[in-house]
Coordinates of C-alpha atoms in Angstrom, one line a residue:
M1359 CA 220.6 136.1 116.9
K1360 CA 222.0 133.7 119.1
T1361 CA 221.2 130.7 117.1
L1362 CA 222.7 132.3 113.8
R1363 CA 225.8 133.1 115.8
D1364 CA 225.9 129.4 117.1
F1365 CA 225.3 128.0 113.3
V1366 CA 228.1 130.1 111.9
G1367 CA 230.4 129.2 114.6
S1368 CA 229.6 125.5 113.9
M1369 CA 232.0 123.3 111.4
S1370 CA 228.6 123.5 109.2
G1371 CA 228.0 127.0 109.7
R1372 CA 231.2 127.7 108.2
I1373 CA 231.2 125.3 105.5
F1374 CA 227.9 126.5 104.6
V1375 CA 229.4 130.5 104.4
V1376 CA 232.5 129.2 102.5
L1377 CA 230.7 127.3 100.0
L1378 CA 227.5 129.7 99.6
L1379 CA 230.2 132.6 99.0
G1380 CA 232.5 130.7 96.7
V1381 CA 229.7 129.3 94.2
A1382 CA 228.4 133.2 94.3
I1383 CA 231.7 133.8 93.1
A1384 CA 232.4 131.4 90.7
A1385 CA 229.2 131.6 89.2
T1386 CA 229.3 135.3 88.9
L1387 CA 232.8 134.9 87.3
A1388 CA 232.0 132.3 85.0
L1389 CA 228.9 134.3 83.6
W1390 CA 231.6 137.4 83.3
L1391 CA 233.8 135.2 81.1
A1392 CA 230.9 133.4 79.4
N1393 CA 229.7 137.2 78.6
A1394 CA 233.6 138.6 77.8
K1395 CA 234.0 135.2 75.2
R1396 CA 230.0 135.7 74.2
R1397 CA 230.6 139.4 73.4
Q1398 CA 234.5 138.6 71.8
D1399 CA 232.6 136.0 69.4
F1400 CA 229.7 138.7 68.9
D1401 CA 231.6 141.2 67.9
Q1402 CA 234.0 138.8 65.5
F1403 CA 230.7 137.7 64.1
N1404 CA 229.5 141.8 63.4
I1405 CA 233.2 141.7 61.6
E1406 CA 232.5 139.4 59.5
R1407 CA 228.9 140.1 58.4
S1408 CA 230.0 143.4 57.9
V1409 CA 233.2 143.0 55.9
D1410 CA 230.5 140.8 53.8
R1411 CA 228.7 143.4 52.9
V1412 CA 231.6 145.4 52.6
Q1413 CA 232.6 142.8 49.5
E1414 CA 229.5 142.1 48.0
F1415 CA 229.3 146.5 47.5
V1416 CA 231.9 146.7 46.0
G1417 CA 231.7 144.0 44.2
F1418 CA 228.5 145.3 42.9
I1419 CA 229.4 148.4 42.3
D1420 CA 232.2 146.9 39.7
E1421 CA 229.4 145.4 38.1
A1422 CA 226.4 147.5 37.8
S1423 CA 225.6 150.3 34.9
T1424 CA 226.3 153.7 35.3
E1425 CA 222.6 154.3 36.2
Q1426 CA 222.7 151.6 39.0
R1427 CA 226.1 153.0 40.0
Q1428 CA 225.2 156.5 41.1
K1429 CA 222.2 155.3 42.7
H1430 CA 223.6 153.1 44.9
L1431 CA 227.0 155.2 45.8
T1432 CA 224.2 157.9 46.7
R1433 CA 222.0 155.8 48.5
G1434 CA 224.1 153.5 50.0
W1435 CA 223.9 149.7 50.5
H1436 CA 222.8 147.7 53.9
G1437 CA 224.9 149.9 57.0
L1438 CA 227.0 151.0 54.3
R1439 CA 227.0 155.4 53.4
P1440 CA 229.2 156.7 51.2
M1441 CA 230.8 159.4 53.2
K1442 CA 231.8 162.7 50.5
N1443 CA 234.4 164.1 53.3
P1444 CA 237.2 162.1 55.1
V1445 CA 236.3 162.3 59.3
T1446 CA 239.0 162.6 61.4
P1447 CA 239.6 159.1 62.9
I1448 CA 239.5 158.2 66.7
A1449 CA 241.5 154.8 66.5
A1450 CA 242.8 152.1 64.3
D1451 CA 241.1 149.2 63.6
P1452 CA 243.4 146.9 62.5
D1453 CA 240.9 143.6 63.2
F1454 CA 238.7 144.9 60.7
E1455 CA 241.3 146.1 58.4
A1456 CA 242.7 142.0 58.5
A1457 CA 239.7 140.9 57.9
L1458 CA 239.1 143.2 55.1
R1459 CA 242.5 142.5 53.1
Q1460 CA 241.8 138.5 54.0
R1461 CA 239.1 138.7 51.2
G1462 CA 241.0 138.9 47.8
A1463 CA 242.4 140.9 45.6
E1464 CA 239.6 143.5 45.7
L1465 CA 240.0 144.4 49.0
A1466 CA 243.7 144.0 49.3
S1467 CA 244.1 147.6 49.6
A1468 CA 241.3 148.1 51.8
S1469 CA 242.2 150.6 54.7
A1470 CA 239.4 151.1 57.8
V1471 CA 239.7 153.3 60.6
R1472 CA 237.3 153.6 63.8
V1473 CA 235.7 157.6 63.9
P1474 CA 232.8 159.2 65.7
I1475 CA 229.2 157.8 65.6
E1476 CA 228.0 161.5 64.3
A1477 CA 230.0 160.4 60.9
C1478 CA 227.1 157.6 60.5
F1479 CA 224.4 160.1 61.5
R1480 CA 225.3 162.5 59.0
S1481 CA 225.7 160.2 55.8
R1482 CA 222.5 158.7 56.2
G1483 CA 221.1 162.0 54.7
R1484 CA 219.4 162.3 51.0
D1485 CA 222.0 162.7 48.2
G1486 CA 225.1 163.2 50.7
Q1487 CA 222.9 165.6 53.0
R1488 CA 222.9 166.2 56.4
S1489 CA 219.5 164.3 57.9
N1490 CA 217.1 166.5 59.3
E1491 CA 215.2 163.4 61.4
K1492 CA 214.9 164.4 64.9
R1493 CA 217.6 163.7 67.1
P1494 CA 216.2 161.6 70.4
S1495 CA 215.6 163.6 73.8
A1496 CA 218.0 163.4 76.4
D1497 CA 216.2 161.0 78.6
A1498 CA 215.5 158.6 75.6
M1499 CA 219.9 158.8 75.1
R1500 CA 220.0 158.1 78.7
V1501 CA 218.1 154.9 78.1
F1502 CA 219.8 154.0 75.1
E1503 CA 223.3 154.4 76.9
R1504 CA 222.0 152.2 79.8
N1505 CA 221.0 149.7 77.8
F1506 CA 223.2 149.3 74.6
E1507 CA 226.6 149.4 73.9
T1508 CA 227.9 152.6 72.3
P1509 CA 228.0 152.0 68.6
I1510 CA 230.7 151.2 66.0
C1511 CA 231.3 153.8 63.6
R1512 CA 234.1 152.7 60.5
A1513 CA 235.4 154.3 58.0
V1514 CA 236.6 152.4 55.3
R1515 CA 238.4 153.4 52.3
I1516 CA 238.1 151.2 49.3
R1517 CA 239.8 150.9 45.6
L1518 CA 237.4 150.4 42.9
S1519 CA 238.5 148.4 39.9
D1520 CA 238.6 151.6 37.6
G1521 CA 241.3 153.1 40.0
S1522 CA 238.7 155.1 42.1
D1523 CA 238.3 155.3 45.9
L1524 CA 235.7 155.0 47.7
L1525 CA 235.1 156.2 51.5
V1526 CA 232.0 154.5 53.2
S1527 CA 231.1 154.5 56.4
V1528 CA 229.8 151.2 57.7
E1529 CA 227.6 150.3 61.1
M1530 CA 227.9 147.9 63.2
P1531 CA 224.5 146.6 64.9
L1532 CA 223.5 147.4 68.5
M1533 CA 224.5 145.1 71.0
A1534 CA 222.3 145.1 75.0
K1535 CA 225.6 145.8 77.9
Q1536 CA 225.9 142.3 79.0
Y1537 CA 226.3 143.3 82.8
R1538 CA 223.0 144.0 82.9
V1539 CA 222.4 139.6 83.3
I1540 CA 225.1 139.9 86.2
T1541 CA 222.8 142.3 87.9
D1542 CA 219.5 141.1 87.3
P1543 CA 217.7 140.8 90.3
L1544 CA 215.9 137.4 89.3
Y1545 CA 219.3 135.7 88.3
L1546 CA 221.3 137.1 91.7
T1547 CA 218.1 135.5 93.8
L1548 CA 217.7 132.4 91.7
L1549 CA 221.8 132.7 91.8
A1550 CA 221.4 133.2 95.6
L1551 CA 219.1 130.2 96.2
A1552 CA 220.5 127.6 94.1
A1553 CA 224.1 128.5 96.2
A1554 CA 222.3 128.6 99.7
V1555 CA 220.8 125.2 99.1
L1556 CA 223.7 123.6 97.4
A1557 CA 226.3 124.9 100.1
F1558 CA 223.6 123.7 102.8
V1559 CA 223.2 120.0 101.7
V1560 CA 227.1 119.9 101.3
A1561 CA 227.7 121.4 104.9
R1562 CA 225.2 118.8 106.2
I1563 CA 226.7 115.8 104.3
A1564 CA 230.6 116.8 105.4
A1565 CA 230.1 117.7 109.0
A1566 CA 227.7 114.8 110.0
P1567 CA 230.7 112.7 110.5
L1568 CA 232.2 115.1 113.2
H1569 CA 228.4 115.4 114.6
R1570 CA 228.2 111.6 115.1
L1571 CA 231.7 111.3 116.4
A1572 CA 231.1 114.2 118.8
Q1573 CA 227.9 112.6 119.6
A1574 CA 229.0 109.5 120.4
A1575 CA 232.4 111.3 122.6
G1576 CA 229.6 112.8 124.3
E1577 CA 227.8 109.7 125.1
L1578 CA 231.0 107.8 126.2
G1579 CA 231.3 110.0 129.5
H1580 CA 227.9 108.6 130.5
D1581 CA 227.9 104.9 128.6
L1582 CA 231.3 103.4 127.7
D1583 CA 229.4 100.0 127.1
R1584 CA 227.3 102.1 123.7
A1585 CA 227.5 100.9 120.5
P1586 CA 230.4 101.3 118.7
V1587 CA 230.9 104.5 115.7
P1588 CA 230.1 102.9 112.2
E1589 CA 233.6 102.6 110.5
H1590 CA 232.2 104.3 107.2
G1591 CA 232.4 106.6 105.1
P1592 CA 235.7 108.5 103.5
V1593 CA 239.0 107.4 104.6
E1594 CA 239.5 110.0 107.3
V1595 CA 236.3 109.0 108.5
R1596 CA 236.7 105.8 108.7
R1597 CA 240.3 106.5 110.2
A1598 CA 238.6 108.5 113.2
A1599 CA 236.0 106.2 113.7
Q1600 CA 238.0 103.0 114.0
S1601 CA 240.6 105.2 116.6
F1602 CA 237.7 105.9 118.4
N1603 CA 236.6 102.5 118.5
L1604 CA 239.7 101.4 119.5
M1605 CA 239.9 103.8 122.1
Q1606 CA 236.5 102.7 123.7
R1607 CA 237.5 99.3 124.0
R1608 CA 240.6 99.9 125.5
L1609 CA 238.7 102.0 128.2
Q1610 CA 236.6 99.0 128.7
R1611 CA 239.2 97.2 128.8
H1612 CA 240.9 99.0 131.7
V1613 CA 237.4 99.4 133.7
S1614 CA 236.8 95.6 133.5
E1615 CA 240.6 95.2 134.9
R1616 CA 239.9 97.5 137.9
T1617 CA 236.6 96.3 138.5
Q1618 CA 238.0 92.7 138.9
M1619 CA 240.6 93.8 140.4
L1620 CA 238.6 95.2 142.9
A1621 CA 236.0 92.3 143.4
A1622 CA 239.4 89.5 143.8
I1623 CA 240.4 92.1 146.4
T1624 CA 236.8 92.0 148.0
H1625 CA 237.2 88.7 147.8
D1626 CA 240.1 88.1 149.2
L1627 CA 239.3 90.4 152.3
Q1628 CA 236.2 88.4 153.3
T1629 CA 238.1 85.4 154.6
P1630 CA 241.2 87.1 156.6
M1631 CA 238.0 89.8 157.9
T1632 CA 236.1 87.2 158.7
R1633 CA 239.2 85.7 161.3
L1634 CA 239.5 88.7 162.3
R1635 CA 235.2 89.3 163.7
L1636 CA 235.6 85.6 164.9
R1637 CA 239.3 86.5 167.1
L1638 CA 237.6 89.9 167.9
E1639 CA 234.2 88.0 169.2
K1640 CA 236.5 86.7 171.9
V1641 CA 238.2 90.1 173.4
D1642 CA 236.8 90.1 177.4
D1643 CA 236.7 93.9 176.8
E1644 CA 233.5 94.4 175.7
T1645 CA 233.9 97.8 175.0
L1646 CA 237.3 97.8 173.1
R1647 CA 235.0 94.5 171.5
D1648 CA 232.5 96.7 170.4
K1649 CA 234.5 99.4 169.2
L1650 CA 237.2 96.7 167.2
I1651 CA 234.0 95.1 165.4
A1652 CA 232.6 98.6 164.5
D1653 CA 235.2 99.5 163.0
L1654 CA 235.9 96.5 161.0
A1655 CA 232.0 96.6 159.8
A1656 CA 232.7 99.9 158.8
M1657 CA 235.9 98.8 156.7
Q1658 CA 233.7 95.6 155.2
A1659 CA 231.1 98.2 153.9
M1660 CA 233.7 100.5 152.7
V1661 CA 235.1 97.9 150.5
R1662 CA 231.6 96.6 149.6
E1663 CA 230.7 100.2 148.3
G1664 CA 233.7 100.6 146.9
L1665 CA 233.0 97.4 144.5
E1666 CA 229.4 98.8 144.1
L1667 CA 231.1 101.5 142.4
A1668 CA 233.4 100.2 140.4
R1669 CA 230.2 97.8 138.9
S1670 CA 227.8 100.7 138.1
A1671 CA 230.8 102.2 135.5
E1672 CA 230.9 98.9 133.8
T1673 CA 227.8 97.0 133.2
A1674 CA 226.6 94.7 130.2
E1675 CA 223.2 94.6 130.8
Q1676 CA 221.1 95.7 127.5
R1677 CA 218.2 98.1 127.5
V1678 CA 214.8 97.5 127.2
P1679 CA 211.5 99.3 127.2
L1680 CA 209.9 100.2 130.7
V1681 CA 207.3 101.3 132.2
L1682 CA 208.5 104.4 134.7
D1683 CA 205.1 104.4 136.9
S1684 CA 204.9 100.6 137.8
L1685 CA 208.8 100.5 138.0
L1686 CA 208.1 103.4 140.6
Q1687 CA 205.3 101.9 142.3
S1688 CA 206.5 98.8 142.9
L1689 CA 209.5 100.5 145.2
I1690 CA 206.9 102.6 146.9
E1691 CA 205.6 99.4 147.7
D1692 CA 208.2 97.5 148.8
A1693 CA 209.6 100.5 151.3
A1694 CA 205.8 100.6 152.7
D1695 CA 205.5 97.1 153.2
A1696 CA 209.0 97.5 155.6
G1697 CA 207.1 99.8 157.7
A1698 CA 208.7 103.3 156.0
D1699 CA 206.5 106.3 155.4
A1700 CA 206.6 106.0 151.3
Q1701 CA 204.4 107.8 149.4
F1702 CA 204.1 107.5 145.8
I1703 CA 202.6 110.8 144.3
A1704 CA 201.7 110.9 140.7
G1705 CA 202.9 109.1 137.6
C1706 CA 203.9 110.2 134.2
G1707 CA 202.3 107.6 132.0
A1708 CA 205.7 107.1 130.2
D1709 CA 207.8 104.1 128.8
I1710 CA 211.5 104.9 129.1
C1711 CA 214.6 102.3 127.4
V1712 CA 216.9 101.9 130.1
R1713 CA 218.9 99.1 131.7
P1714 CA 216.7 97.5 133.9
V1715 CA 218.7 96.7 136.8
A1716 CA 220.6 99.5 136.6
I1717 CA 217.2 102.2 136.9
R1718 CA 216.1 100.0 139.7
R1719 CA 218.9 99.9 141.7
L1720 CA 219.3 104.0 140.9
F1721 CA 215.6 104.7 142.6
S1722 CA 216.2 102.3 145.3
N1723 CA 219.4 104.0 146.7
L1724 CA 217.4 107.1 146.0
I1725 CA 214.4 105.9 147.9
D1726 CA 216.5 104.6 151.3
N1727 CA 218.5 107.4 151.4
A1728 CA 215.3 110.2 151.6
I1729 CA 213.8 107.3 154.4
Q1730 CA 217.1 107.0 156.0
Y1731 CA 218.0 110.9 156.3
G1732 CA 215.0 112.3 155.8
G1733 CA 212.6 109.8 157.8
S1734 CA 210.1 109.4 154.9
V1735 CA 210.2 109.8 151.3
Q1736 CA 207.3 110.9 148.2
V1737 CA 207.7 109.9 144.5
A1738 CA 206.5 111.6 141.8
A1739 CA 207.5 111.6 137.6
E1740 CA 206.2 114.4 135.2
R1741 CA 206.1 114.4 131.7
E1742 CA 207.0 117.7 129.7
G1743 CA 207.3 117.4 126.2
R1744 CA 209.6 114.8 125.6
A1745 CA 211.2 116.0 129.1
L1746 CA 210.2 113.6 132.1
T1747 CA 211.5 114.3 135.2
V1748 CA 211.3 112.1 138.7
H1749 CA 211.5 113.9 141.8
V1750 CA 212.0 112.0 145.0
R1751 CA 211.4 114.3 148.0
D1752 CA 212.5 113.3 151.9
H1753 CA 211.3 115.7 154.7
G1754 CA 214.8 116.4 156.5
P1755 CA 217.0 119.2 157.5
G1756 CA 218.2 119.4 153.4
L1757 CA 221.7 120.8 152.9
A1758 CA 223.4 123.9 152.6
D1759 CA 223.5 125.2 148.9
A1760 CA 227.6 125.1 148.6
D1761 CA 227.1 121.0 149.1
L1762 CA 224.1 120.3 146.8
E1763 CA 227.0 119.1 144.1
R1764 CA 229.6 118.7 146.6
V1765 CA 228.0 115.4 148.2
F1766 CA 228.6 113.8 144.6
E1767 CA 232.1 113.6 144.6
P1768 CA 233.1 110.1 146.1
F1769 CA 233.6 110.1 150.0
V1770 CA 232.1 112.8 150.7
R1771 CA 229.8 112.8 153.8
V1772 CA 227.8 116.3 155.2
E1773 CA 228.1 116.0 158.8
T1774 CA 225.7 118.9 159.8
S1775 CA 222.7 117.1 158.0
R1776 CA 223.7 113.5 157.5
S1777 CA 225.2 112.1 160.9
R1778 CA 228.2 110.0 160.5
D1779 CA 226.4 107.2 163.1
T1780 CA 224.1 106.4 160.2
G1781 CA 227.1 104.8 158.7
G1782 CA 228.0 104.7 154.6
A1783 CA 231.2 105.6 153.0
G1784 CA 230.0 108.8 151.2
L1785 CA 229.5 106.6 148.0
G1786 CA 226.0 106.4 147.7
L1787 CA 225.4 109.9 145.9
T1788 CA 228.3 108.7 144.0
I1789 CA 226.9 105.7 142.8
A1790 CA 223.1 107.1 142.3
R1791 CA 225.2 109.6 139.6
T1792 CA 227.1 106.9 137.6
L1793 CA 224.0 104.8 137.7
A1794 CA 221.7 107.9 136.2
E1795 CA 224.1 108.9 133.6
K1796 CA 224.6 105.0 132.6
N1797 CA 221.0 105.6 131.6
G1798 CA 221.4 108.5 129.7
A1799 CA 219.8 110.6 132.6
T1800 CA 221.2 113.4 135.0
L1801 CA 220.5 113.4 138.6
T1802 CA 220.8 116.8 141.0
L1803 CA 219.6 117.7 144.1
R1804 CA 218.0 120.8 145.7
N1805 CA 216.4 121.9 148.7
H1806 CA 212.7 121.8 148.0
P1807 CA 210.8 125.3 149.0
E1808 CA 207.7 124.1 151.4
G1809 CA 210.9 122.0 153.1
G1810 CA 213.7 119.2 152.6
L1811 CA 215.8 117.5 150.0
E1812 CA 214.5 116.5 146.7
A1813 CA 216.6 114.2 144.4
L1814 CA 215.9 115.4 140.4
V1815 CA 215.9 112.5 137.9
R1816 CA 215.7 114.0 134.1
W1817 CA 215.8 112.4 131.1
M1818 CA 214.6 112.7 127.5
S1819 CA 212.1 110.2 126.4
D1820 CA 212.4 108.1 122.9
T1821 CA 208.6 108.1 122.8

């Protein structure tokens, strides 16, 4: 149900619903109009055919012998039956009357009215008498009325060539009710399926550019150097893509200018800081000298980490396939060779497409942090479907739950679990999360159930 609500709430879902209802209503209306036109044409055709029979009957009666004339005046002629007595009309019939009078002088004085259908039944009897045929049952009449339009019976008065008047009943053929097609289950099923397929295809086509643009906007937050959005499609889509790409170029230029500025500041500060350190070495008071040199070292570390943070957000490094287990194992071996308590627990056998230098710096930072603050590190990688997770665990005191997310903010250090004596400007985890996002991954922290702090790097593998 939630999936259905999400779909209806999306642009694709709304376009789908609007198109589905629109196509269904339009198709039903078009069918109704077509049926109305068809019925109108059918009525006109029946009128013309009935008028033809009346004209043929009048011509035959005028030219027939006395015996044949009497016979046909008694028995009728192809749906025409003589009426002995007039019947009270129920409605005028100007269309039929106009069609009669258009046929020439022999029908110029003819008149026509609609009469109850019983008049046509009565006129069917032999020798002008009421028919003794058995009337249909009530159930049969209900079926008849449900499936067919009520028959039309007309009374037509004609002036024959000898000056006598002839009153005949003219029956119209039966016609099935047209609305049954609209309510037919098979028709409705086919209409719904066709409309649904059409609406779904059109909705996907219409929403695809918006989906691509939304996906690009989401990726831009993690990777400022992602490929530009393709500038093709309708005019509005091309304009939106062009504006998005222009915004991306401006952001890239802004970040590049900021990084260059920090690099220039760092470079320019190196010389005065070096001179300052040389002068501090000459201070006679050893305690004061050590404090001043320590402060200067902290300043230099802050400058370096600030530059490192800026550089981590801007990189032109291309993505390449990489064996994740080999990378993690090499980093653990390097840490073990340096004398640290480092273990590679398990691999996942997955290949990932990442920026190699950035991803190496990411795991190197996490491993160094675990060794520095927890005394040891254990690294393991696991795969569940396309989801990859790398666990970097230490055996330190961990963090308070409220600080698990706060430590990713710049210049935040938690004194209770991360001693200030270890140094650092509080940018290490900020840089690590930036590097993870640049590689399409997420970085989170949690307190391990068996003790210690655990960093989790998760992303979806392309293989």
